[in-house]
GROMACS .gro file of C-alpha atoms in nm:
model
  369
    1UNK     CA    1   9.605   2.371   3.277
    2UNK     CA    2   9.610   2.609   2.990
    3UNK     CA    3   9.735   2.361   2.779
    4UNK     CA    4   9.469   2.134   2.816
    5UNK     CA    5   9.239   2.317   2.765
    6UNK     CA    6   9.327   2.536   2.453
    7UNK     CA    7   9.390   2.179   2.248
    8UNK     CA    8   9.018   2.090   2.368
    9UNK     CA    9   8.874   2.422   2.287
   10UNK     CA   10   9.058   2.376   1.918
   11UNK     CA   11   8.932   2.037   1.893
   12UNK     CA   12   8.541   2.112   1.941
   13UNK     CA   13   8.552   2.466   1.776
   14UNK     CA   14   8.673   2.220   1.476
   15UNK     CA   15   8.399   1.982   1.523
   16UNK     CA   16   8.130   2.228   1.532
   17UNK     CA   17   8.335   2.349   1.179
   18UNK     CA   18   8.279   2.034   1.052
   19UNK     CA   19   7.904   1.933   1.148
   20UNK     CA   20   7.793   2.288   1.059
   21UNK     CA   21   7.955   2.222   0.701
   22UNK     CA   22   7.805   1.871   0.701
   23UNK     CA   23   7.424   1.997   0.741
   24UNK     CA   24   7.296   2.171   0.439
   25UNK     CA   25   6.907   2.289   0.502
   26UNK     CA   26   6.729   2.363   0.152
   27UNK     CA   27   6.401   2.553   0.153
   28UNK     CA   28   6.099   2.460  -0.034
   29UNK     CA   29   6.071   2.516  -0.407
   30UNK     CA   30   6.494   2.517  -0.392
   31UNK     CA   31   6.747   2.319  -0.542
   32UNK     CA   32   7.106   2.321  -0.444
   33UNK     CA   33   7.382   2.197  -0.726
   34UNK     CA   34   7.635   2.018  -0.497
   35UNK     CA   35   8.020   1.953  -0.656
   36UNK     CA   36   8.248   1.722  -0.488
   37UNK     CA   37   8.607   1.842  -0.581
   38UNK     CA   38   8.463   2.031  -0.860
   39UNK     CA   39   8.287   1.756  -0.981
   40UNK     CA   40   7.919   1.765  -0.989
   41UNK     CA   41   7.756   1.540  -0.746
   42UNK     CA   42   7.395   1.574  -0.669
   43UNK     CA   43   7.140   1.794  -0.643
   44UNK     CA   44   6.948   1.901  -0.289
   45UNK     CA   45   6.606   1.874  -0.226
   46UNK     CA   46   6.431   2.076   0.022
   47UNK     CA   47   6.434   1.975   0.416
   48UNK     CA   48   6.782   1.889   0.580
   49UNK     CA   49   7.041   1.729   0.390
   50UNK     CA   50   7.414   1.589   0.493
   51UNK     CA   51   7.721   1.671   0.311
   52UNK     CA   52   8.089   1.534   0.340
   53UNK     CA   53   8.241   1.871   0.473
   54UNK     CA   54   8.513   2.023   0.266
   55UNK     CA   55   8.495   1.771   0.002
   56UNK     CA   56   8.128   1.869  -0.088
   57UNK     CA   57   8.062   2.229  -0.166
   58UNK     CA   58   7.691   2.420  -0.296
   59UNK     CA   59   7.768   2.573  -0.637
   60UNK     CA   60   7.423   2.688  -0.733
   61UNK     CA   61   7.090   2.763  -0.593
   62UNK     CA   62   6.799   2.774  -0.838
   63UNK     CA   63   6.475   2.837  -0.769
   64UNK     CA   64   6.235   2.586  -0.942
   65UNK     CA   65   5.880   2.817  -0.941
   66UNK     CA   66   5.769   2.983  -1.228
   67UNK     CA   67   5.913   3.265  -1.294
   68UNK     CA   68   5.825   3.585  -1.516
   69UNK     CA   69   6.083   3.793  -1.727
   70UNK     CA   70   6.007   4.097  -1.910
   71UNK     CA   71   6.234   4.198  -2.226
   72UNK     CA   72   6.335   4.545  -2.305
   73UNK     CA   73   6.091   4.641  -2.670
   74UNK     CA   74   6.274   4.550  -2.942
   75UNK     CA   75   6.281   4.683  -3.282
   76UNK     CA   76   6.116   4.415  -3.552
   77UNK     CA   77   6.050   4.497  -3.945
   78UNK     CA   78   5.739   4.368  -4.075
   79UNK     CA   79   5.700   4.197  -4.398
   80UNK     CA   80   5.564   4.561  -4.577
   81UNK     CA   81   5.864   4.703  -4.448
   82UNK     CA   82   5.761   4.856  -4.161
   83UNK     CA   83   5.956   4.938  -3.812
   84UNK     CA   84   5.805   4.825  -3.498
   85UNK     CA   85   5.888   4.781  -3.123
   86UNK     CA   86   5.772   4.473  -2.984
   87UNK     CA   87   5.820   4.379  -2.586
   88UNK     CA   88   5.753   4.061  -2.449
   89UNK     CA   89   5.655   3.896  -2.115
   90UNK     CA   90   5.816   3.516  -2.076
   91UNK     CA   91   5.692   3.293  -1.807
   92UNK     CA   92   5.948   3.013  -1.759
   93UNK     CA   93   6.024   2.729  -1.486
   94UNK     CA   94   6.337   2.528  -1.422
   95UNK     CA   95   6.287   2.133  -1.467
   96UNK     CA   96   6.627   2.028  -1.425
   97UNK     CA   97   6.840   2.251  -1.226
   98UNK     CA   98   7.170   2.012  -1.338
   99UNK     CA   99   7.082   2.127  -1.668
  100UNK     CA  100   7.042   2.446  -1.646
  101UNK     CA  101   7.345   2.540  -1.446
  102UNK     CA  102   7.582   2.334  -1.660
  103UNK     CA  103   7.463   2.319  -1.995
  104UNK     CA  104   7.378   2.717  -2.061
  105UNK     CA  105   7.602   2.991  -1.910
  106UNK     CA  106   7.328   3.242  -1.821
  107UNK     CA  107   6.958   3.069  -1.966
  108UNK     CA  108   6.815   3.344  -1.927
  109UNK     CA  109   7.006   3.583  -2.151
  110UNK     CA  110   6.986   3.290  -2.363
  111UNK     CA  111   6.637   3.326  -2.359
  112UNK     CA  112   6.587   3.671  -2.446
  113UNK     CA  113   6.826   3.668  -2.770
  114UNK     CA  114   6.624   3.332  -2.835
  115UNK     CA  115   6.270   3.519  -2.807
  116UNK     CA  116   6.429   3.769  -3.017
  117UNK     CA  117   6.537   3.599  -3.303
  118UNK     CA  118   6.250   3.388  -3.306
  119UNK     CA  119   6.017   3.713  -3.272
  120UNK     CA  120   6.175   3.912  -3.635
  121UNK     CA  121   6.135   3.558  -3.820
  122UNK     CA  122   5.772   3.554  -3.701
  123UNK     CA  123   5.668   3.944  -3.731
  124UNK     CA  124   5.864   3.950  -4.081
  125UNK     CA  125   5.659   3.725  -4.298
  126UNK     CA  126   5.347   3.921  -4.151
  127UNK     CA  127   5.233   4.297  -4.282
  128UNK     CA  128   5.187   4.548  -3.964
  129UNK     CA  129   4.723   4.496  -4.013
  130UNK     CA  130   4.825   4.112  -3.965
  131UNK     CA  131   5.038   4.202  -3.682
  132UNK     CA  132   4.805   4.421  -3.475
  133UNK     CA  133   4.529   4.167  -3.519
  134UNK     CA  134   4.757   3.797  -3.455
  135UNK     CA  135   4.872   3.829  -3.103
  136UNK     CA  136   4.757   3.508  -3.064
  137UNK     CA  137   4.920   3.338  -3.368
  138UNK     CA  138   5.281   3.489  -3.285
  139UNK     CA  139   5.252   3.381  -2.861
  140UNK     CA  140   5.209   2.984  -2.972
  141UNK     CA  141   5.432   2.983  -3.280
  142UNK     CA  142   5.672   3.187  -2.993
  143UNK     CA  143   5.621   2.945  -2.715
  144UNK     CA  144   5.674   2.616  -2.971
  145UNK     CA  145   6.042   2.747  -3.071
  146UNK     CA  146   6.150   2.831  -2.727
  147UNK     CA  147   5.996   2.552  -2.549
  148UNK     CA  148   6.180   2.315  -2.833
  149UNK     CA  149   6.500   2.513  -2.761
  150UNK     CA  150   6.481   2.574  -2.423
  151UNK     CA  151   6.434   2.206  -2.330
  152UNK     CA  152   6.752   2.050  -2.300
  153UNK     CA  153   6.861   2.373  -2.077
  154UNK     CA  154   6.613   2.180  -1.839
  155UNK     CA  155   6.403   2.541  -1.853
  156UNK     CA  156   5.998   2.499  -1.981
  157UNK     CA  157   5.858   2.767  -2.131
  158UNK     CA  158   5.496   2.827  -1.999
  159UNK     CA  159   5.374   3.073  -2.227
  160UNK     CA  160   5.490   3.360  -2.392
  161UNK     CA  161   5.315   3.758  -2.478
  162UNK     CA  162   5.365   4.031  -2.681
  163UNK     CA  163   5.327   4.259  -2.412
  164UNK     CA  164   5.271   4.587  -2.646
  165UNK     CA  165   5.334   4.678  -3.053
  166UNK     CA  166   5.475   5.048  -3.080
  167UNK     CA  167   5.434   5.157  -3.490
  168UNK     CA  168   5.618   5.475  -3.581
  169UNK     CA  169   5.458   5.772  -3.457
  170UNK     CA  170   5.283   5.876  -3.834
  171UNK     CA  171   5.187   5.513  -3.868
  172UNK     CA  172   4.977   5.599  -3.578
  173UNK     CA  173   4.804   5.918  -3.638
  174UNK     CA  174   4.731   5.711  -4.003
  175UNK     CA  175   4.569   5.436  -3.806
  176UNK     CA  176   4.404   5.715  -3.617
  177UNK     CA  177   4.236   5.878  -3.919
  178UNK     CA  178   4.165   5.539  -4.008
  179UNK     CA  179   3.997   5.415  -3.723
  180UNK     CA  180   3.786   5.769  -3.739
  181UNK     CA  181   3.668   5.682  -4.064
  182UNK     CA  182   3.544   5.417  -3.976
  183UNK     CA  183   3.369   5.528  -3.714
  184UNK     CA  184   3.225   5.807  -3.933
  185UNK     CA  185   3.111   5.545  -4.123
  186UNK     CA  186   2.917   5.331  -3.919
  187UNK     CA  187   2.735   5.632  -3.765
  188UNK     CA  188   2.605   5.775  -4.136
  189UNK     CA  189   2.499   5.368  -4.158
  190UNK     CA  190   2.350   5.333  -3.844
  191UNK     CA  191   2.165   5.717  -3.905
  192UNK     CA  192   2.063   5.558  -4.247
  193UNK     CA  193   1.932   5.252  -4.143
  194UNK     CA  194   1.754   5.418  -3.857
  195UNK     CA  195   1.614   5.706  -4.131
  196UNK     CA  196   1.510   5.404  -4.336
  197UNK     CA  197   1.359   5.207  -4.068
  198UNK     CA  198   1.122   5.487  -3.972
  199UNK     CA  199   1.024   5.563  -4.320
  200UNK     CA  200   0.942   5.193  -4.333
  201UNK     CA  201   0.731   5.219  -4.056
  202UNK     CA  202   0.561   5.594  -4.144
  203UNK     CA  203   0.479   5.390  -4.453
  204UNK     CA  204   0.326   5.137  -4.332
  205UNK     CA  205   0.154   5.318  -4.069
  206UNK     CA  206   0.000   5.540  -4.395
  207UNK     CA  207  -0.041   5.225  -4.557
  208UNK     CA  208  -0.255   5.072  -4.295
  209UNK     CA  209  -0.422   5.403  -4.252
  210UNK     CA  210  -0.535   5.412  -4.623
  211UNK     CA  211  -0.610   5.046  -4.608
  212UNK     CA  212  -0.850   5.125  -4.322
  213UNK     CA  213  -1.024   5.441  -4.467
  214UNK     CA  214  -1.077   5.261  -4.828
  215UNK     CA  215  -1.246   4.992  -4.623
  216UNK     CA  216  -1.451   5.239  -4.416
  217UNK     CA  217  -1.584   5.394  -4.741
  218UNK     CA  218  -1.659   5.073  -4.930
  219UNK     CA  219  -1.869   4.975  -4.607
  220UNK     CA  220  -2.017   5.311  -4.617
  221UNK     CA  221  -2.109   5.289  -5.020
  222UNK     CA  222  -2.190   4.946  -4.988
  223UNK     CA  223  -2.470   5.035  -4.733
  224UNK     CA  224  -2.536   5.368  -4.852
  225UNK     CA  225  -2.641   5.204  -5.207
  226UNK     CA  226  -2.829   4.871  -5.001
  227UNK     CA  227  -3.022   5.168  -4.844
  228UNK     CA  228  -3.029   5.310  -5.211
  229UNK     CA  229  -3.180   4.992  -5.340
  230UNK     CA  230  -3.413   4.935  -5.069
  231UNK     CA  231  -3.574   5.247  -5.102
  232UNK     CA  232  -3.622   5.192  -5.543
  233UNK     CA  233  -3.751   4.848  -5.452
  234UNK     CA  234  -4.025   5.007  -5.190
  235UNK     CA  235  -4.054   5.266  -5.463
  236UNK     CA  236  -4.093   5.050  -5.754
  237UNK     CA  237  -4.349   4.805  -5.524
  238UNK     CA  238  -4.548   5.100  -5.447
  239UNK     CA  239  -4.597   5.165  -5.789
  240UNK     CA  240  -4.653   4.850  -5.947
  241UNK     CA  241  -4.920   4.791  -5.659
  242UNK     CA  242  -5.110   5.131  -5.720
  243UNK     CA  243  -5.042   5.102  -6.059
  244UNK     CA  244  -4.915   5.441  -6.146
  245UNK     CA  245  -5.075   5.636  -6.447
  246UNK     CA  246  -4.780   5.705  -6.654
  247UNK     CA  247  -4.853   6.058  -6.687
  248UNK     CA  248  -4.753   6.083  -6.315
  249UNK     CA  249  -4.429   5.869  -6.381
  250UNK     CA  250  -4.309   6.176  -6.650
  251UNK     CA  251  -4.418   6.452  -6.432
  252UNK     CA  252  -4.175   6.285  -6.182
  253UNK     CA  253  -3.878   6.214  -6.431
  254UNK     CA  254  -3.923   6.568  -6.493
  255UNK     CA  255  -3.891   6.655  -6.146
  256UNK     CA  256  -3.567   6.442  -6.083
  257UNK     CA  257  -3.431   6.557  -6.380
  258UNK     CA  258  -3.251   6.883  -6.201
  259UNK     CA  259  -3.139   6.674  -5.950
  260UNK     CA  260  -2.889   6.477  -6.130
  261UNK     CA  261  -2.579   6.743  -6.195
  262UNK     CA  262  -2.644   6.851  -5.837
  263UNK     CA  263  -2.314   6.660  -5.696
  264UNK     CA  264  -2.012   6.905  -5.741
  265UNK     CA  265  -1.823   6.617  -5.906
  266UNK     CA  266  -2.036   6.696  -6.228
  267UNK     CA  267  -1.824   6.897  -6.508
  268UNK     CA  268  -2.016   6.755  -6.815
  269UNK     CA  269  -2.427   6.635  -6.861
  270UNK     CA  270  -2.596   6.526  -7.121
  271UNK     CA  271  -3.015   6.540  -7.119
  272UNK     CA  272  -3.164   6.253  -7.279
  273UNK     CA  273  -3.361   6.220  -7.520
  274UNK     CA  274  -3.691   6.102  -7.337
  275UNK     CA  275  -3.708   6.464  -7.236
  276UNK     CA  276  -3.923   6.563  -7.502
  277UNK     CA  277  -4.127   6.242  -7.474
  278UNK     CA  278  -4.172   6.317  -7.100
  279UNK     CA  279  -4.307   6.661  -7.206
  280UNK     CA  280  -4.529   6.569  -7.402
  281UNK     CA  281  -4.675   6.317  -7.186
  282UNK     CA  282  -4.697   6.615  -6.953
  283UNK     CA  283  -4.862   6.847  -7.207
  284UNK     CA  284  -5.111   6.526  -7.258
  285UNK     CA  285  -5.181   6.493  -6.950
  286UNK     CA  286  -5.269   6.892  -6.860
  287UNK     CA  287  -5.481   6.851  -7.155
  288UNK     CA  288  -5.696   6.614  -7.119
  289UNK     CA  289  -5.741   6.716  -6.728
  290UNK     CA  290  -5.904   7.060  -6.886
  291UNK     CA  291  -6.130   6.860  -7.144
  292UNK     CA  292  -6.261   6.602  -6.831
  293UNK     CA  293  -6.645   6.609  -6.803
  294UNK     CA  294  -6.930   6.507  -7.063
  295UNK     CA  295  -6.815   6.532  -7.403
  296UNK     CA  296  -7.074   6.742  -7.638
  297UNK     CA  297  -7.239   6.644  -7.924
  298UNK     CA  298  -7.050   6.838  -8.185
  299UNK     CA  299  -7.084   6.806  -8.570
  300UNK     CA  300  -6.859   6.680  -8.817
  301UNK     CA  301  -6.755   7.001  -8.909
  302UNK     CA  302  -6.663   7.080  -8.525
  303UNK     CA  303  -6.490   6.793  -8.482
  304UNK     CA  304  -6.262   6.845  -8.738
  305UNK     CA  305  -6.183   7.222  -8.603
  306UNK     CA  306  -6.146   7.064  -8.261
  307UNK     CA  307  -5.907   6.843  -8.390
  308UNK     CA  308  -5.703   7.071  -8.566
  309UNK     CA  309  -5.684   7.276  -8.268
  310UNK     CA  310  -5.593   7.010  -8.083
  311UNK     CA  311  -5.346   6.927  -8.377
  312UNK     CA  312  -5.204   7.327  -8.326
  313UNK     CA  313  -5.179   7.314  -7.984
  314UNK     CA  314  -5.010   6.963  -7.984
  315UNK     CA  315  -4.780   7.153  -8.250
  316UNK     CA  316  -4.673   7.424  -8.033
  317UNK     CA  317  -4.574   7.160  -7.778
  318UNK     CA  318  -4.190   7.250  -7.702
  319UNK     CA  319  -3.957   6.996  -7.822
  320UNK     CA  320  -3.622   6.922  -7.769
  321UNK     CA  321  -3.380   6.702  -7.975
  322UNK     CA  322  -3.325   6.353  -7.865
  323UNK     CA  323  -2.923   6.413  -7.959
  324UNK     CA  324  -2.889   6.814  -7.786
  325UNK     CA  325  -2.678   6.781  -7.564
  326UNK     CA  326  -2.476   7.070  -7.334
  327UNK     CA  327  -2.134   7.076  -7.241
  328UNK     CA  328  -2.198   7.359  -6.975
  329UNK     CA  329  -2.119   7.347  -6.642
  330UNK     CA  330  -2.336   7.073  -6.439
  331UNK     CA  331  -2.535   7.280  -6.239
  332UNK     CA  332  -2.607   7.543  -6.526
  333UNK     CA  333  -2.714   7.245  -6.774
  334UNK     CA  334  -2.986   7.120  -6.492
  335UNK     CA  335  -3.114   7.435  -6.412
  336UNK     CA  336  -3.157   7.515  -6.803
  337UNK     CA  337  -3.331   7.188  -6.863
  338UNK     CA  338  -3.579   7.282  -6.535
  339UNK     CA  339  -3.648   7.577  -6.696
  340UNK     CA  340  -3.752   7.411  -6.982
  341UNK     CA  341  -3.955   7.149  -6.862
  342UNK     CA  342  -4.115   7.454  -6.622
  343UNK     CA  343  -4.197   7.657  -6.969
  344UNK     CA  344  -4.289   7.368  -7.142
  345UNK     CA  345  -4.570   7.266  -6.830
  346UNK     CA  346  -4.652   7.625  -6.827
  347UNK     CA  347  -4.729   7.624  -7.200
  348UNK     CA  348  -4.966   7.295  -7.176
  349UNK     CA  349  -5.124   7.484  -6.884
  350UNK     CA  350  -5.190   7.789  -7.061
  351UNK     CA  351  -5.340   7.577  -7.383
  352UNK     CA  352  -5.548   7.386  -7.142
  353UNK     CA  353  -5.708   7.678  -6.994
  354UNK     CA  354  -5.780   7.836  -7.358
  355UNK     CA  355  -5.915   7.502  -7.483
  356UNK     CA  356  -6.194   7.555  -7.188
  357UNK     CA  357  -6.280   7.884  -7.266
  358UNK     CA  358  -6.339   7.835  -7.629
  359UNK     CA  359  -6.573   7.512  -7.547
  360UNK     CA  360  -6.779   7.714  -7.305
  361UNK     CA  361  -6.974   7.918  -7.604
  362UNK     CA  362  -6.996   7.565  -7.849
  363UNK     CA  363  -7.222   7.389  -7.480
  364UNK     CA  364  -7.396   7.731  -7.484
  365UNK     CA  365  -7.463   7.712  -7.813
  366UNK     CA  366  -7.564   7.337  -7.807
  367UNK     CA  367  -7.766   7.364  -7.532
  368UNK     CA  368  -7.981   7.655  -7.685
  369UNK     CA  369  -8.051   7.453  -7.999
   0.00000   0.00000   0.00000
């Protein structure tokens, strides 16, 4: 009985031997590399696959996602003779798994000394400033060289970054005085242009301002001297209508005459030379105000004396020169030339009055004959 049943027991432990070695399962994204006597024969794809048992044998498993390797930072000279460290970040995927378990030993040491090689050619016909600022430049002229190389390892390169740039340790405190600097610099500009800005402004405001106030005063002039003009017109109509003796037209002037250095703007006046004119016509006019009333019969001999008097008292008329002129202060030169014009009405005044009194005895005298 026992020896039936060992050689049974022998028999199906072998058979279970032989179907377990004959079913290969392969998981998704997997490839399995099968040899037949050493010889490669195919290569799995995922789900369940059958094998001839001992003859066929798995000699690698490769996973076909994409898959990310980091380097260790390498030391690189730049073209100004400069040492950096330089680490990349590779993202790869296997294509062919035949390929790239028979025709490279270990792809992805391959790869690194690849990426390295490729990465001091690169970095040493740039200077460190081109460097810093061409990341993007050196990760596609990277990625063309290995995915060239790479390719008939049946390996793709995705895409390949410089992870970080490490300059020597004085390289970067000069890159931080640098950077500083600059920074400096933009501030004083942007304080500048912001100074400049409001100046611009503050001197346009000022400029608006002055624009305004100049137009405010020529619209206050313009109808200050309308108003001006209005009242000479009235003036001048009134007196052309009443037709003004001209007597009363020089007593006027001489009125006015004060009034022109009374602004405080005045520093030199001239009086004209109708002054003396205008007191005369003055004196003329006191004059013959005293004589008004019936003229007497007086003889030739009276007349004459009466017209001599008249002759002295016209000659002790005050004058002034037509070219005097004072270079006093304003208000001192029109308050001399009222005092003037005040002596010189004073003096016709006081002639008038004497003229009366001397022809009071001649009608006396007259009148008794």
């Amino acid at each position: 009985m026992d020896a039936v049943v060992i050689p049974i027991l022998v028999a199906a432990i072998v058979v279970v031997f032989l179907v377990a070695s004959a079913v290969r399962i392969v998981p998704q994204a997997r490839r399995y590399n099968i040899e037949r006597f050493g010889r490669y024969r195919r290569t799995l794809q995922p789900g369940l696959n059958l094998v001839l048992p001992v003859a066929d044998r798995v000699n690698t498993k490769l996973d076909v996602r994409e898959q990310v390797y980091s380097s260790d930072p390498r030391p690189v000279i730049t073209e100004d003779n400069l040492v950096v460290n330089i680490d990349t970040v590779l993202y790869y995927q296997i294509t062919d798994p035949r390929a790239a378990a028979y025709e490279v030993a270990d792809y992805l040491h391959a790869i690194d000394q690849l990426t390295v090689t490729t990465l001091r050619n690169v970095i040493g016909s740039m200077d460190l400033e081109e460097t810093l600022t061409s990341r993007e430049e050196i990760n596609s002229r990277l990625r063309a060289v290995l995915d060239d190389a790479t390719g008939k390892w049946g390996i793709r390169v995705n895409r390949v970054e410089i992870k970080a740039i490490d300059p020597p340790h004085t390289i970067k405190e000069a890159m931080e005085k640098q950077m500083r600097a600059e920074r400096d610099k933009r501030a004083a500009i942007l304080h500048a242009e912001g100074e400049r800005q409001a100046k611009i402004l503050t001197a346009e405001g000022t400029k608006q301002k002055d624009i305004l106030e100049a137009q405010g005063t020529q619209q206050a002039m313009i109808l200050r001297a309308d108003g001006e003009a209005k009242a000479v017109e009235l003036v001048f109509q009134a007196v052309h209508r009443n037709n003004a003796d001209p007597k009363i037209l020089a007593y006027k002037y001489l009125e006015t005459l004060p009034h022109l250095a009374s602004s405080d703007n005045n520093t030199f006046w001239v009086i004209p030379g109708e002054l003396t004119e205008a007191v005369r016509t003055v004196t003329r006019a006191f004059g013959d105000q005293s004589t008004a009333g019936p003229p007497p019969t007086a003889q030739p001999g009276e007349a004459a004396t009466a017209t001599a008097d008249d002759t002295s008292a016209e000659g002790r008329t005050p004058e002034l020169d037509a070219g005097w002129s004072v270079s006093l202060d304003a208000a001192a030169a029109a308050d001399e030339a009222g005092k003037q014009a005040a002596a010189a009405v004073s003096d016709a005044k006081a002639e008038a009055e004497a003229a009366k009194t001397a022809q009071v005895p001649r009608r006396a005298q007259t009148s008794g004959d």
